Coordinates of C-alpha atoms in Angstrom, one line a residue:
M172 CA 23.1 -107.9 -83.5
N173 CA 21.0 -111.0 -84.1
N174 CA 18.4 -111.0 -86.9
S175 CA 16.3 -113.8 -85.5
L176 CA 12.8 -113.4 -84.1
I177 CA 12.6 -112.3 -80.5
L178 CA 10.7 -114.7 -78.3
L179 CA 7.5 -113.2 -76.9
S180 CA 8.4 -114.6 -73.5
F181 CA 10.9 -111.8 -73.0
F182 CA 8.2 -109.6 -71.6
F183 CA 5.6 -110.2 -69.0
L184 CA 3.1 -107.3 -68.5
T185 CA 0.9 -106.7 -65.6
G186 CA -0.8 -103.7 -67.2
C187 CA 0.5 -100.7 -69.1
S188 CA 0.5 -97.7 -66.9
Y189 CA 3.2 -95.4 -65.6
D190 CA 3.4 -97.2 -62.3
T191 CA 3.8 -100.6 -64.0
T192 CA 7.0 -102.4 -64.8
I193 CA 8.2 -104.9 -67.3
E194 CA 10.0 -108.0 -66.1
S195 CA 12.2 -109.8 -68.5
E196 CA 14.2 -113.0 -68.2
D197 CA 16.7 -111.4 -70.5
Y198 CA 16.9 -108.0 -68.8
T199 CA 20.6 -106.9 -68.4
Q200 CA 21.7 -104.3 -66.0
G201 CA 21.7 -100.9 -67.7
Q202 CA 19.4 -101.8 -70.6
F203 CA 16.2 -100.0 -71.4
R204 CA 13.6 -101.0 -73.9
C205 CA 11.5 -99.4 -76.6
L206 CA 8.6 -101.2 -78.3
F207 CA 7.8 -99.9 -81.7
F208 CA 4.4 -100.9 -83.0
F209 CA 4.0 -100.6 -86.8
L210 CA 2.1 -101.7 -89.9
T211 CA 3.9 -102.2 -93.2
D212 CA 1.2 -100.4 -95.2
C213 CA 0.9 -97.4 -92.8
P214 CA 2.4 -94.2 -94.3
A215 CA 3.1 -92.8 -90.8
S216 CA 4.9 -96.0 -89.8
K217 CA 7.0 -95.9 -92.9
R218 CA 8.1 -92.4 -92.2
N219 CA 9.4 -93.5 -88.8
F220 CA 11.5 -96.5 -89.9
K221 CA 14.7 -94.5 -90.5
T222 CA 14.3 -92.6 -87.2
I223 CA 13.9 -95.9 -85.3
L224 CA 16.9 -97.4 -87.0
D225 CA 19.0 -94.3 -86.4
L226 CA 18.1 -94.3 -82.7
N227 CA 18.9 -98.0 -82.4
A228 CA 22.4 -97.4 -84.0
K229 CA 23.1 -94.3 -81.9
Y230 CA 21.9 -95.7 -78.5
Y231 CA 22.4 -99.5 -78.8
D232 CA 25.8 -99.4 -77.1
Q233 CA 24.3 -97.3 -74.3
G234 CA 21.8 -100.0 -73.5
L235 CA 18.7 -99.2 -75.7
R236 CA 17.0 -102.3 -77.1
I237 CA 14.3 -101.5 -79.7
T238 CA 11.7 -104.2 -80.5
P239 CA 9.7 -103.5 -83.7
I240 CA 6.3 -105.2 -83.4
L241 CA 4.3 -105.8 -86.6
S242 CA 0.7 -105.8 -85.3
D243 CA -1.1 -107.0 -88.3
P244 CA -3.4 -110.0 -88.8
F245 CA -2.6 -110.0 -92.5
P246 CA 1.1 -109.4 -92.8
D247 CA 2.1 -108.9 -96.4
Q248 CA 5.5 -110.6 -97.2
T249 CA 6.1 -108.4 -100.2
S250 CA 5.7 -105.2 -98.1
I251 CA 7.9 -106.7 -95.3
D252 CA 10.6 -107.6 -97.8
S253 CA 10.5 -104.1 -99.3
I254 CA 10.9 -102.4 -95.9
L255 CA 13.7 -104.8 -94.9
S256 CA 15.5 -104.1 -98.1
H257 CA 14.8 -100.3 -98.6
Y258 CA 15.7 -99.3 -95.0
S259 CA 18.4 -102.0 -94.5
F260 CA 16.2 -102.9 -91.5
D261 CA 18.5 -104.9 -89.2
L262 CA 16.4 -105.2 -86.1
P263 CA 14.6 -108.5 -85.3
I264 CA 10.9 -108.1 -85.8
V265 CA 8.2 -109.6 -83.6
Y266 CA 5.2 -110.7 -85.7
D267 CA 2.0 -110.1 -83.7
S268 CA -0.7 -111.4 -86.1
S269 CA -2.9 -112.4 -83.2
L270 CA -2.5 -108.9 -81.8
T271 CA -1.8 -110.4 -78.4
I272 CA 1.1 -108.0 -77.7
A273 CA -0.8 -105.0 -78.9
K274 CA -3.6 -105.8 -76.6
Q275 CA -1.3 -106.5 -73.6
Y276 CA 0.4 -103.2 -74.0
S277 CA -2.8 -101.3 -75.0
A278 CA -1.3 -100.2 -78.3
T279 CA -4.0 -98.7 -80.5
T280 CA -2.3 -97.0 -83.4
T281 CA 0.8 -97.3 -85.5
P282 CA 3.3 -96.0 -85.3
Q283 CA 3.3 -96.1 -81.5
V284 CA 6.3 -96.3 -79.2
M285 CA 6.6 -97.3 -75.6
L286 CA 9.9 -96.6 -73.7
F287 CA 10.7 -98.5 -70.5
N288 CA 13.6 -97.4 -68.3
D289 CA 16.3 -99.8 -67.0
S290 CA 14.0 -100.8 -64.1
G291 CA 11.3 -101.8 -66.6
K292 CA 9.0 -98.9 -65.8
L293 CA 7.0 -97.3 -68.6
V294 CA 8.3 -93.7 -69.0
Y295 CA 7.0 -92.7 -72.4
N296 CA 4.1 -93.8 -74.6
G297 CA 3.0 -92.2 -77.9
Q298 CA 4.5 -90.7 -81.1
V299 CA 8.1 -90.9 -82.2
D300 CA 8.0 -87.2 -83.0
N301 CA 5.4 -84.6 -84.0
E302 CA 5.9 -84.9 -87.8
Y303 CA 2.3 -86.1 -88.1
Y304 CA 0.0 -83.5 -86.4
E305 CA -3.3 -85.0 -87.6
F306 CA -4.3 -88.2 -89.4
G307 CA -3.0 -88.0 -92.9
K308 CA -1.3 -84.6 -92.4
H309 CA 2.4 -84.1 -91.7
G310 CA 4.9 -81.4 -91.8
V311 CA 8.1 -81.3 -93.8
R312 CA 10.0 -82.5 -90.7
A313 CA 9.4 -82.9 -87.0
T314 CA 9.9 -80.1 -84.6
E315 CA 9.5 -82.2 -81.4
D316 CA 11.4 -85.5 -81.0
Y317 CA 9.5 -87.0 -78.2
L318 CA 11.2 -90.4 -78.2
L319 CA 14.7 -89.0 -78.6
N320 CA 14.1 -86.6 -75.7
A321 CA 12.8 -89.4 -73.5
I322 CA 15.8 -91.6 -74.3
E323 CA 18.2 -88.8 -73.5
L324 CA 16.5 -88.1 -70.2
V325 CA 16.5 -91.8 -69.3
L326 CA 20.2 -92.1 -70.1
H327 CA 20.9 -89.2 -67.8
G328 CA 18.8 -90.6 -65.0
M329 CA 16.3 -87.8 -65.2
E330 CA 12.5 -87.8 -65.2
V331 CA 10.8 -87.9 -68.6
E332 CA 8.9 -84.6 -68.9
V333 CA 6.5 -85.6 -71.7
K334 CA 5.2 -89.0 -70.6
Q335 CA 2.5 -89.4 -73.2
T336 CA 1.5 -88.1 -76.6
K337 CA -1.4 -89.2 -78.8
P338 CA -0.2 -91.6 -81.5
I339 CA -1.3 -90.4 -84.9
G340 CA -1.4 -92.9 -87.8
C341 CA -3.2 -96.1 -88.7
K342 CA -5.5 -97.8 -86.2
I343 CA -4.6 -101.4 -85.2
N344 CA -7.5 -103.6 -86.5
F345 CA -8.7 -105.5 -83.5
D346 CA -11.9 -106.4 -85.3
S347 CA -10.3 -108.5 -88.0
P348 CA -11.8 -111.9 -88.6
A349 CA -8.2 -113.2 -89.1
I350 CA -7.2 -112.8 -85.5
G351 CA -6.4 -116.1 -83.9
Q352 CA -6.8 -118.0 -87.2
G353 CA -3.3 -119.3 -87.1
L354 CA -2.1 -117.4 -90.2
S355 CA 1.5 -118.1 -91.0
H356 CA 4.1 -115.5 -90.0
P357 CA 6.5 -114.0 -92.4
K358 CA 10.0 -115.4 -92.2
R359 CA 13.2 -113.5 -92.2

C-alpha cells in the first residue's frame, strides 16, 4: 500500500444522499470505499483509529479502500506524528484544512464514516460503532459495530440495514478564520 497523499480528484460528488453515487477516475471493479473523517485532538476519533486500521487490514484484499480525512484548519504536526507512530498508521491521509471535502460530503462531526458500495452509492453514514453513546461518554467497548456490519453486508451483496447513525464526537469547525488561508499541510 502506498503512503503518499491521495489526490482529491479521485472523488466527484453531486450531493451526499442515499440515491447519490461517487464517480472516480481510479474506481476499480469490485472496490468499495469508506471515508473516515477525523481530528487528531478528538478523543472519539482516537478511539477509532485501531478499528479503522483493523478493518482496512481485514478487508483491503476484498476491495475495501479506506480514506482517512483530517478535516482541521489547524493541523498539528506533533499530534499527527504521534498518531502515525502510536497506531502504526499506514493509510494515506487526505489533509482537508480548507474543509472543502467535509463540506462536499456534509460531514459535521469526527469521527464520522461514509461507506460507498462498489457502484459508488452511499450505503452507510455515521458512527464506526456505538462505543460513544453521548458526547464525552463512552462504554467500555462497543456493542454495535455499524461500519463492520455495513461492510459485511456490502461484501455479500445485501442491503445495508442501518443506513445512518448520528456521529458522536467533536464538531468540525466550519467557522474557523483559518479556512482558506493557505495554511501549509503536514507532510508524511
